[in-house]
mmCIF file of C-alpha atoms in Angstrom:
data_model
loop_
_atom_site.group_PDB
_atom_site.id
_atom_site.type_symbol
_atom_site.label_atom_id
_atom_site.label_comp_id
_atom_site.label_asym_id
_atom_site.label_seq_id
_atom_site.Cartn_x
_atom_site.Cartn_y
_atom_site.Cartn_z
ATOM 1 C CA MET U 66 0.082 -0.039 0.376
ATOM 2 C CA PRO U 67 1.459 3.251 -1.004
ATOM 3 C CA LEU U 68 2.195 5.337 2.075
ATOM 4 C CA MET U 69 -0.415 8.464 1.290
ATOM 5 C CA ILE U 70 -3.045 5.628 1.205
ATOM 6 C CA LYS U 71 -2.205 3.910 4.412
ATOM 7 C CA SER U 72 -1.832 8.063 6.032
ATOM 8 C CA ALA U 73 -5.094 9.047 4.641
ATOM 9 C CA ALA U 74 -6.701 5.414 6.564
ATOM 10 C CA LYS U 75 -4.194 6.229 9.469
ATOM 11 C CA SER U 76 -6.377 9.626 9.533
ATOM 12 C CA VAL U 77 -10.207 8.267 9.161
ATOM 13 C CA GLU U 78 -8.836 5.977 11.740
ATOM 14 C CA THR U 79 -8.398 8.383 13.831
ATOM 15 C CA ASP U 80 -12.161 10.895 13.371
ATOM 16 C CA VAL U 81 -13.915 7.600 13.828
ATOM 17 C CA ILE U 82 -12.690 6.987 17.512
ATOM 18 C CA GLN U 83 -12.329 11.057 17.829
ATOM 19 C CA SER U 84 -15.956 10.886 16.846
ATOM 20 C CA ALA U 85 -16.698 8.126 18.855
ATOM 21 C CA LEU U 86 -14.792 9.008 22.645
ATOM 22 C CA ARG U 87 -17.584 12.511 21.658
ATOM 23 C CA THR U 88 -20.345 11.068 21.294
ATOM 24 C CA ILE U 89 -20.027 9.164 24.739
ATOM 25 C CA ASP U 90 -18.167 12.151 26.629
ATOM 26 C CA ILE U 91 -21.586 14.443 24.528
ATOM 27 C CA GLU U 92 -23.932 10.945 26.091
ATOM 28 C CA LYS U 93 -22.448 10.755 29.627
ATOM 29 C CA SER U 94 -22.758 15.318 30.031
ATOM 30 C CA GLY U 95 -26.876 14.152 29.992
ATOM 31 C CA LEU U 96 -26.765 11.046 32.680
ATOM 32 C CA SER U 97 -25.706 13.673 34.655
ATOM 33 C CA ALA U 98 -27.223 16.663 34.282
ATOM 34 C CA LEU U 99 -30.386 13.754 34.599
ATOM 35 C CA GLU U 100 -28.715 12.206 38.239
ATOM 36 C CA LEU U 101 -28.656 16.185 39.060
ATOM 37 C CA ALA U 102 -32.473 16.129 38.164
ATOM 38 C CA LEU U 103 -33.258 13.598 40.115
ATOM 39 C CA GLN U 104 -31.288 14.799 43.331
ATOM 40 C CA ASN U 105 -33.297 18.505 42.689
ATOM 41 C CA GLY U 106 -36.605 18.897 41.415
ATOM 42 C CA LEU U 107 -37.120 15.443 39.564
ATOM 43 C CA ALA U 108 -37.027 13.372 42.678
ATOM 44 C CA ASP U 109 -40.570 14.636 43.848
ATOM 45 C CA PRO U 110 -42.036 13.085 40.844
ATOM 46 C CA PHE U 111 -40.358 10.623 40.465
ATOM 47 C CA ARG U 112 -41.561 8.907 43.985
ATOM 48 C CA ARG U 113 -44.942 9.806 42.921
ATOM 49 C CA ALA U 114 -44.797 7.442 39.456
ATOM 50 C CA VAL U 115 -42.830 5.420 41.522
ATOM 51 C CA ASP U 116 -46.209 5.180 44.699
ATOM 52 C CA LEU U 117 -47.953 5.814 41.735
ATOM 53 C CA ILE U 118 -47.400 3.077 40.355
ATOM 54 C CA LEU U 119 -46.939 0.323 43.647
ATOM 55 C CA GLY U 120 -50.179 1.760 43.607
ATOM 56 C CA LEU U 121 -52.250 0.231 41.056
ATOM 57 C CA LYS U 122 -54.665 -2.640 40.290
ATOM 58 C CA GLY U 123 -54.029 -2.833 36.521
ATOM 59 C CA ARG U 124 -51.190 -2.413 34.498
ATOM 60 C CA VAL U 125 -48.027 0.982 33.395
ATOM 61 C CA ILE U 126 -49.241 0.778 29.043
ATOM 62 C CA ILE U 127 -46.051 2.461 28.168
ATOM 63 C CA THR U 128 -46.865 4.463 25.155
ATOM 64 C CA GLY U 129 -43.974 6.756 21.827
ATOM 65 C CA VAL U 130 -43.501 7.166 18.825
ATOM 66 C CA GLY U 131 -40.734 6.452 17.099
ATOM 67 C CA LYS U 132 -37.535 5.804 18.740
ATOM 68 C CA SER U 133 -38.764 7.287 21.502
ATOM 69 C CA GLY U 134 -41.244 3.700 21.318
ATOM 70 C CA HIS U 135 -38.334 1.870 21.771
ATOM 71 C CA ILE U 136 -37.338 3.164 24.251
ATOM 72 C CA GLY U 137 -40.757 2.346 26.062
ATOM 73 C CA ALA U 138 -40.992 -1.244 24.505
ATOM 74 C CA LYS U 139 -37.964 -1.914 26.398
ATOM 75 C CA LEU U 140 -39.082 -0.658 28.979
ATOM 76 C CA ALA U 141 -42.630 -1.817 29.203
ATOM 77 C CA ALA U 142 -40.379 -5.863 28.653
ATOM 78 C CA SER U 143 -38.384 -4.504 32.315
ATOM 79 C CA LEU U 144 -40.996 -4.050 34.319
ATOM 80 C CA ALA U 145 -42.744 -6.258 32.898
ATOM 81 C CA SER U 146 -39.900 -8.895 33.831
ATOM 82 C CA THR U 147 -39.291 -7.087 37.112
ATOM 83 C CA GLY U 148 -42.159 -8.119 38.730
ATOM 84 C CA THR U 149 -44.892 -4.466 38.180
ATOM 85 C CA PRO U 150 -47.415 -6.217 35.574
ATOM 86 C CA ALA U 151 -46.716 -3.506 31.838
ATOM 87 C CA SER U 152 -47.448 -3.239 27.977
ATOM 88 C CA PHE U 153 -46.884 -1.227 25.311
ATOM 89 C CA VAL U 154 -49.657 0.318 23.121
ATOM 90 C CA HIS U 155 -48.061 1.597 19.811
ATOM 91 C CA ALA U 156 -50.091 6.000 19.973
ATOM 92 C CA ALA U 157 -50.402 5.721 16.322
ATOM 93 C CA GLU U 158 -51.801 2.123 16.355
ATOM 94 C CA ALA U 159 -54.230 3.893 19.885
ATOM 95 C CA GLY U 160 -57.030 4.951 17.925
ATOM 96 C CA HIS U 161 -57.847 2.333 15.483
ATOM 97 C CA GLY U 162 -58.849 0.120 17.935
ATOM 98 C CA ASP U 163 -55.645 -0.374 20.247
ATOM 99 C CA LEU U 164 -57.920 1.916 22.862
ATOM 100 C CA GLY U 165 -58.916 -1.406 24.053
ATOM 101 C CA MET U 166 -55.331 -2.164 25.733
ATOM 102 C CA ILE U 167 -56.463 -0.183 28.488
ATOM 103 C CA SER U 168 -58.531 -0.384 31.270
ATOM 104 C CA ARG U 169 -59.834 1.902 34.093
ATOM 105 C CA ASP U 170 -57.428 0.051 36.429
ATOM 106 C CA ASP U 171 -54.079 0.866 34.859
ATOM 107 C CA ALA U 172 -51.838 4.329 33.644
ATOM 108 C CA VAL U 173 -50.294 5.229 30.959
ATOM 109 C CA LEU U 174 -47.015 6.312 30.961
ATOM 110 C CA ALA U 175 -46.679 8.230 27.409
ATOM 111 C CA VAL U 176 -42.805 8.830 26.751
ATOM 112 C CA SER U 177 -42.002 11.404 24.138
ATOM 113 C CA TRP U 178 -39.193 13.860 23.986
ATOM 114 C CA SER U 179 -40.693 17.187 22.473
ATOM 115 C CA GLY U 180 -44.484 16.745 24.071
ATOM 116 C CA GLU U 181 -46.675 17.731 20.844
ATOM 117 C CA THR U 182 -45.976 14.420 19.292
ATOM 118 C CA ALA U 183 -49.201 14.625 17.077
ATOM 119 C CA GLU U 184 -50.371 10.489 18.251
ATOM 120 C CA LEU U 185 -50.262 10.652 21.805
ATOM 121 C CA GLN U 186 -53.278 13.119 21.041
ATOM 122 C CA THR U 187 -55.947 10.282 21.058
ATOM 123 C CA ILE U 188 -54.156 8.442 23.648
ATOM 124 C CA VAL U 189 -54.004 11.809 26.042
ATOM 125 C CA ALA U 190 -57.929 12.965 25.257
ATOM 126 C CA TYR U 191 -58.563 9.250 26.901
ATOM 127 C CA CYS U 192 -57.214 8.640 29.425
ATOM 128 C CA ARG U 193 -58.402 12.476 30.589
ATOM 129 C CA ARG U 194 -62.465 11.316 29.438
ATOM 130 C CA PHE U 195 -61.894 8.456 31.846
ATOM 131 C CA SER U 196 -59.388 9.375 34.302
ATOM 132 C CA ILE U 197 -56.373 7.201 33.702
ATOM 133 C CA PRO U 198 -53.613 7.887 35.476
ATOM 134 C CA LEU U 199 -50.881 9.700 32.856
ATOM 135 C CA ILE U 200 -47.403 9.967 33.569
ATOM 136 C CA ALA U 201 -45.280 11.936 31.295
ATOM 137 C CA VAL U 202 -41.682 10.752 30.534
ATOM 138 C CA THR U 203 -40.356 14.125 28.300
ATOM 139 C CA ALA U 204 -38.353 17.171 28.064
ATOM 140 C CA GLY U 205 -41.314 20.251 26.826
ATOM 141 C CA GLU U 206 -42.056 21.163 30.707
ATOM 142 C CA LEU U 207 -44.877 23.494 28.793
ATOM 143 C CA SER U 208 -45.473 20.732 26.400
ATOM 144 C CA THR U 209 -49.232 19.634 25.929
ATOM 145 C CA LEU U 210 -48.158 15.982 26.562
ATOM 146 C CA ALA U 211 -46.367 18.095 30.547
ATOM 147 C CA ARG U 212 -49.916 19.994 31.421
ATOM 148 C CA GLU U 213 -52.542 16.615 30.632
ATOM 149 C CA ALA U 214 -50.048 14.774 32.840
ATOM 150 C CA ASP U 215 -50.395 13.954 36.307
ATOM 151 C CA VAL U 216 -47.051 13.411 37.050
ATOM 152 C CA VAL U 217 -44.698 14.946 35.143
ATOM 153 C CA LEU U 218 -40.902 13.574 35.183
ATOM 154 C CA LEU U 219 -39.090 16.161 33.558
ATOM 155 C CA LEU U 220 -35.800 15.327 31.117
ATOM 156 C CA PRO U 221 -32.904 18.083 31.212
ATOM 157 C CA LYS U 222 -32.649 19.292 27.632
ATOM 158 C CA GLU U 223 -29.157 18.582 26.935
ATOM 159 C CA GLN U 224 -26.981 17.942 23.384
ATOM 160 C CA GLU U 225 -27.175 15.149 21.551
ATOM 161 C CA ALA U 226 -25.367 13.308 20.708
ATOM 162 C CA CYS U 227 -25.999 13.365 16.432
ATOM 163 C CA PRO U 228 -23.799 16.524 15.186
ATOM 164 C CA HIS U 229 -26.656 17.673 13.358
ATOM 165 C CA GLY U 230 -28.770 18.113 16.837
ATOM 166 C CA LEU U 231 -31.599 15.648 14.226
ATOM 167 C CA ALA U 232 -30.686 12.256 15.310
ATOM 168 C CA PRO U 233 -32.089 10.849 18.923
ATOM 169 C CA THR U 234 -29.590 10.121 20.531
ATOM 170 C CA THR U 235 -28.215 11.436 24.163
ATOM 171 C CA SER U 236 -32.420 12.531 24.734
ATOM 172 C CA THR U 237 -32.883 8.424 24.576
ATOM 173 C CA LEU U 238 -30.276 7.311 27.005
ATOM 174 C CA MET U 239 -31.654 9.953 28.851
ATOM 175 C CA GLN U 240 -35.499 7.974 28.071
ATOM 176 C CA LEU U 241 -34.093 4.462 28.664
ATOM 177 C CA ALA U 242 -31.430 5.428 31.561
ATOM 178 C CA VAL U 243 -35.147 7.506 33.406
ATOM 179 C CA GLY U 244 -36.803 4.595 32.486
ATOM 180 C CA ASP U 245 -34.298 1.468 34.104
ATOM 181 C CA ALA U 246 -34.403 3.782 37.264
ATOM 182 C CA LEU U 247 -38.654 3.323 37.414
ATOM 183 C CA THR U 248 -37.703 -0.495 36.848
ATOM 184 C CA VAL U 249 -35.121 -1.191 40.014
ATOM 185 C CA ALA U 250 -37.016 1.556 41.917
ATOM 186 C CA LEU U 251 -40.186 -0.056 41.226
ATOM 187 C CA LEU U 252 -38.445 -4.023 41.555
ATOM 188 C CA GLU U 253 -37.018 -2.955 45.428
ATOM 189 C CA ALA U 254 -40.092 -1.390 46.191
ATOM 190 C CA ARG U 255 -42.331 -4.566 45.801
ATOM 191 C CA GLY U 256 -38.735 -7.025 47.027
ATOM 192 C CA PHE U 257 -38.363 -8.700 43.719
ATOM 193 C CA THR U 258 -36.179 -11.955 44.247
ATOM 194 C CA ALA U 259 -33.688 -13.673 41.894
ATOM 195 C CA LEU U 260 -35.713 -16.927 42.242
ATOM 196 C CA ASP U 261 -39.080 -14.282 41.523
ATOM 197 C CA PHE U 262 -36.867 -13.190 38.323
ATOM 198 C CA ARG U 263 -36.529 -16.705 37.645
ATOM 199 C CA VAL U 264 -40.163 -17.653 36.935
ATOM 200 C CA PHE U 265 -40.499 -14.839 34.454
ATOM 201 C CA HIS U 266 -37.449 -16.218 32.619
ATOM 202 C CA PRO U 267 -37.261 -19.609 32.441
ATOM 203 C CA GLY U 268 -35.428 -20.128 29.087
ATOM 204 C CA GLY U 269 -32.260 -19.410 27.825
ATOM 205 C CA LYS U 270 -29.172 -18.706 29.966
ATOM 206 C CA LEU U 271 -30.778 -16.529 32.780
ATOM 207 C CA GLY U 272 -32.709 -19.121 33.378
ATOM 208 C CA ALA U 273 -30.144 -21.960 34.233
ATOM 209 C CA MET U 274 -28.049 -19.809 35.831
ATOM 210 C CA LEU U 275 -31.415 -19.407 38.235
ATOM 211 C CA SER U 276 -32.410 -23.351 38.454
ATOM 212 C CA HIS U 277 -32.183 -24.784 40.570
ATOM 213 C CA ILE U 278 -29.705 -28.300 42.198
ATOM 214 C CA GLY U 279 -33.570 -30.127 42.847
ATOM 215 C CA ASP U 280 -34.297 -29.524 38.391
ATOM 216 C CA LEU U 281 -30.596 -30.531 37.887
ATOM 217 C CA MET U 282 -29.813 -33.518 39.952
ATOM 218 C CA HIS U 283 -29.364 -37.389 40.215
ATOM 219 C CA THR U 284 -30.344 -38.949 42.489
ATOM 220 C CA GLY U 285 -31.667 -42.671 43.540
ATOM 221 C CA ASP U 286 -29.344 -45.492 42.373
ATOM 222 C CA ARG U 287 -27.299 -42.283 40.482
ATOM 223 C CA VAL U 288 -26.165 -41.668 43.486
ATOM 224 C CA PRO U 289 -22.250 -42.455 45.028
ATOM 225 C CA LEU U 290 -22.432 -43.472 47.908
ATOM 226 C CA VAL U 291 -20.905 -46.294 50.817
ATOM 227 C CA PRO U 292 -21.690 -46.954 54.496
ATOM 228 C CA LYS U 293 -18.474 -45.402 56.885
ATOM 229 C CA GLY U 294 -15.194 -49.648 56.573
ATOM 230 C CA THR U 295 -16.677 -50.281 53.570
ATOM 231 C CA PRO U 296 -12.813 -51.671 52.122
ATOM 232 C CA LEU U 297 -11.608 -48.621 49.537
ATOM 233 C CA PRO U 298 -11.455 -51.760 46.713
ATOM 234 C CA ASP U 299 -14.458 -51.939 46.948
ATOM 235 C CA ALA U 300 -15.642 -47.384 47.328
ATOM 236 C CA VAL U 301 -13.290 -47.479 44.437
ATOM 237 C CA MET U 302 -15.435 -49.765 42.466
ATOM 238 C CA VAL U 303 -19.205 -47.422 43.522
ATOM 239 C CA LEU U 304 -17.264 -44.548 42.389
ATOM 240 C CA SER U 305 -15.910 -46.650 38.411
ATOM 241 C CA GLU U 306 -19.693 -47.427 38.312
ATOM 242 C CA ARG U 307 -21.555 -43.874 39.274
ATOM 243 C CA ARG U 308 -18.720 -42.027 36.921
ATOM 244 C CA PHE U 309 -18.979 -38.511 39.550
ATOM 245 C CA GLY U 310 -15.395 -38.779 39.785
ATOM 246 C CA CYS U 311 -15.898 -39.508 43.726
ATOM 247 C CA VAL U 312 -18.253 -40.940 47.205
ATOM 248 C CA GLY U 313 -20.082 -40.565 49.859
ATOM 249 C CA VAL U 314 -19.080 -42.233 53.243
ATOM 250 C CA LEU U 315 -22.218 -42.123 55.089
ATOM 251 C CA ASP U 316 -22.091 -42.550 59.057
ATOM 252 C CA ASP U 317 -25.223 -45.072 61.272
ATOM 253 C CA ASP U 318 -27.508 -42.277 61.209
ATOM 254 C CA GLY U 319 -27.289 -42.070 57.382
ATOM 255 C CA ARG U 320 -25.889 -38.919 57.781
ATOM 256 C CA LEU U 321 -22.886 -38.053 55.321
ATOM 257 C CA CYS U 322 -19.096 -37.694 57.432
ATOM 258 C CA GLY U 323 -17.291 -38.175 53.851
ATOM 259 C CA ILE U 324 -16.193 -38.607 50.743
ATOM 260 C CA VAL U 325 -13.668 -39.939 48.502
ATOM 261 C CA THR U 326 -13.018 -38.586 45.507
ATOM 262 C CA ASP U 327 -10.428 -40.144 42.224
ATOM 263 C CA GLY U 328 -7.639 -37.166 43.168
ATOM 264 C CA ASP U 329 -7.673 -38.104 47.353
ATOM 265 C CA LEU U 330 -6.547 -41.949 45.102
ATOM 266 C CA ALA U 331 -4.189 -40.706 42.862
ATOM 267 C CA ARG U 332 -2.617 -38.581 46.112
ATOM 268 C CA GLY U 333 -2.586 -41.893 47.973
ATOM 269 C CA LEU U 334 -1.208 -44.415 45.182
ATOM 270 C CA ASN U 335 2.177 -44.854 47.158
ATOM 271 C CA LEU U 336 0.072 -46.147 49.996
ATOM 272 C CA ASN U 337 -1.500 -49.510 50.879
ATOM 273 C CA LEU U 338 -5.184 -49.004 48.714
ATOM 274 C CA GLY U 339 -6.327 -52.557 48.614
ATOM 275 C CA ALA U 340 -6.158 -52.339 52.536
ATOM 276 C CA MET U 341 -7.456 -49.188 53.648
ATOM 277 C CA ARG U 342 -10.987 -48.882 54.518
ATOM 278 C CA VAL U 343 -12.658 -45.555 53.297
ATOM 279 C CA ASP U 344 -12.440 -44.066 56.651
ATOM 280 C CA ASP U 345 -8.474 -44.193 56.235
ATOM 281 C CA ILE U 346 -8.641 -41.192 52.668
ATOM 282 C CA MET U 347 -11.720 -40.167 53.376
ATOM 283 C CA THR U 348 -12.336 -35.827 53.432
ATOM 284 C CA HIS U 349 -14.335 -35.444 56.221
ATOM 285 C CA SER U 350 -16.443 -32.368 56.038
ATOM 286 C CA PRO U 351 -17.460 -32.548 52.395
ATOM 287 C CA LYS U 352 -18.790 -29.931 50.679
ATOM 288 C CA THR U 353 -22.865 -29.804 50.324
ATOM 289 C CA VAL U 354 -25.197 -28.190 48.397
ATOM 290 C CA GLY U 355 -29.055 -28.078 49.287
ATOM 291 C CA GLU U 356 -32.273 -28.904 46.676
ATOM 292 C CA LYS U 357 -32.999 -24.798 46.801
ATOM 293 C CA THR U 358 -29.391 -23.971 45.933
ATOM 294 C CA LEU U 359 -29.862 -21.912 43.309
ATOM 295 C CA ALA U 360 -27.071 -23.835 40.092
ATOM 296 C CA THR U 361 -24.964 -20.047 39.941
ATOM 297 C CA LYS U 362 -23.403 -20.895 43.474
ATOM 298 C CA ALA U 363 -22.957 -24.313 43.339
ATOM 299 C CA MET U 364 -20.631 -23.751 40.313
ATOM 300 C CA ALA U 365 -18.981 -20.786 42.542
ATOM 301 C CA ILE U 366 -18.412 -23.734 45.015
ATOM 302 C CA LEU U 367 -16.857 -25.973 42.016
ATOM 303 C CA ASN U 368 -15.010 -23.477 41.278
ATOM 304 C CA GLN U 369 -13.376 -21.528 44.509
ATOM 305 C CA HIS U 370 -12.630 -25.234 46.301
ATOM 306 C CA ASN U 371 -11.700 -26.858 42.759
ATOM 307 C CA ILE U 372 -14.158 -29.668 43.009
ATOM 308 C CA SER U 373 -16.440 -31.671 39.793
ATOM 309 C CA ALA U 374 -19.060 -32.361 41.818
ATOM 310 C CA LEU U 375 -21.768 -31.845 45.080
ATOM 311 C CA ILE U 376 -22.854 -33.951 47.666
ATOM 312 C CA VAL U 377 -26.759 -32.419 47.215
ATOM 313 C CA THR U 378 -28.095 -33.236 51.579
ATOM 314 C CA ASP U 379 -31.409 -32.841 52.978
ATOM 315 C CA GLU U 380 -30.883 -30.230 56.847
ATOM 316 C CA ASP U 381 -30.271 -33.313 58.610
ATOM 317 C CA LYS U 382 -26.932 -33.694 56.258
ATOM 318 C CA ARG U 383 -28.334 -37.131 54.819
ATOM 319 C CA PRO U 384 -27.691 -37.112 51.176
ATOM 320 C CA VAL U 385 -30.417 -36.186 48.376
ATOM 321 C CA GLY U 386 -28.902 -36.283 45.509
ATOM 322 C CA ILE U 387 -25.734 -35.330 43.225
ATOM 323 C CA VAL U 388 -24.599 -32.444 40.285
ATOM 324 C CA HIS U 389 -21.606 -32.689 38.224
ATOM 325 C CA PHE U 390 -20.095 -29.619 36.873
ATOM 326 C CA HIS U 391 -21.560 -31.137 33.398
ATOM 327 C CA ASP U 392 -24.396 -30.853 33.917
ATOM 328 C CA LEU U 393 -24.436 -27.249 35.719
ATOM 329 C CA LEU U 394 -22.793 -26.898 31.981
ATOM 330 C CA ARG U 395 -24.919 -28.623 30.081
ATOM 331 C CA VAL U 396 -27.524 -26.103 30.791
ATOM 332 C CA GLY U 397 -26.666 -22.731 30.763
ATOM 333 C CA VAL U 398 -24.195 -22.286 33.332
ATOM 334 C CA ALA U 399 -20.352 -20.608 33.082
#
């Protein structure tokens, strides 16, 4: 490549990075302005919006058009998945039958940067006609939407990252951020837990991470167990047949009191293993988990202690199953 072309390519690459850095810097300023607003005038309406939504008998109906509509659809999905029933109704479709999706027990949250979006007029009028609470997310302090709303989450007017000031960039980021803030505030106010989260996320990686060990463990004859005092060669046979890399040892009351792993055997090759019993080589007080342990926590224990399997016990330390790290990897926990 000629030197001149190389220099031009390098210059373009530098310009692209500088453009990206400018965009991020401008959008950071927008988030900083939003943070400052939440510490001042935006704080009270934000609290009132949370209280209003918490007191609903129905759902939160999110509406908007264009880029604001895309942000609204994301907000509806986030709320619905974290314990706040929510749906998205496109403002342009509202006047063509979709107003029927809004009941008198609902509240409408309208997202519009200017607050003068023509398509919102129908849904705003519907809210006023039937006394349906209306929350506005807008930067238009004197706009029609702000005047009609019961609660106004007024966003600061900050510079768009678009050099022409036209493409929604900083504005949509602030809309997204205040939507996420609402979602998390409502989640925390409801006491929504990871176990609740799993109910709405049974599929994919999130579902796998939030699975209980009881859903994944092997049970019955698949669990490698021998009583205390078992000759080591017999225990090795059980270990080999079950193929979990370990065998649990039970005391006289059927409680887990130890474990023998293939690593223990490898470390004892210089010993007369054929003449020993499990008691002589087992690890006392092995790591265990319960049936309600989350799969992510079980994987963390395996990684922390560099082991490959965990025996699952009940509250009395009696074994009820076993889980291997391959079981966790198979369902997507990593």
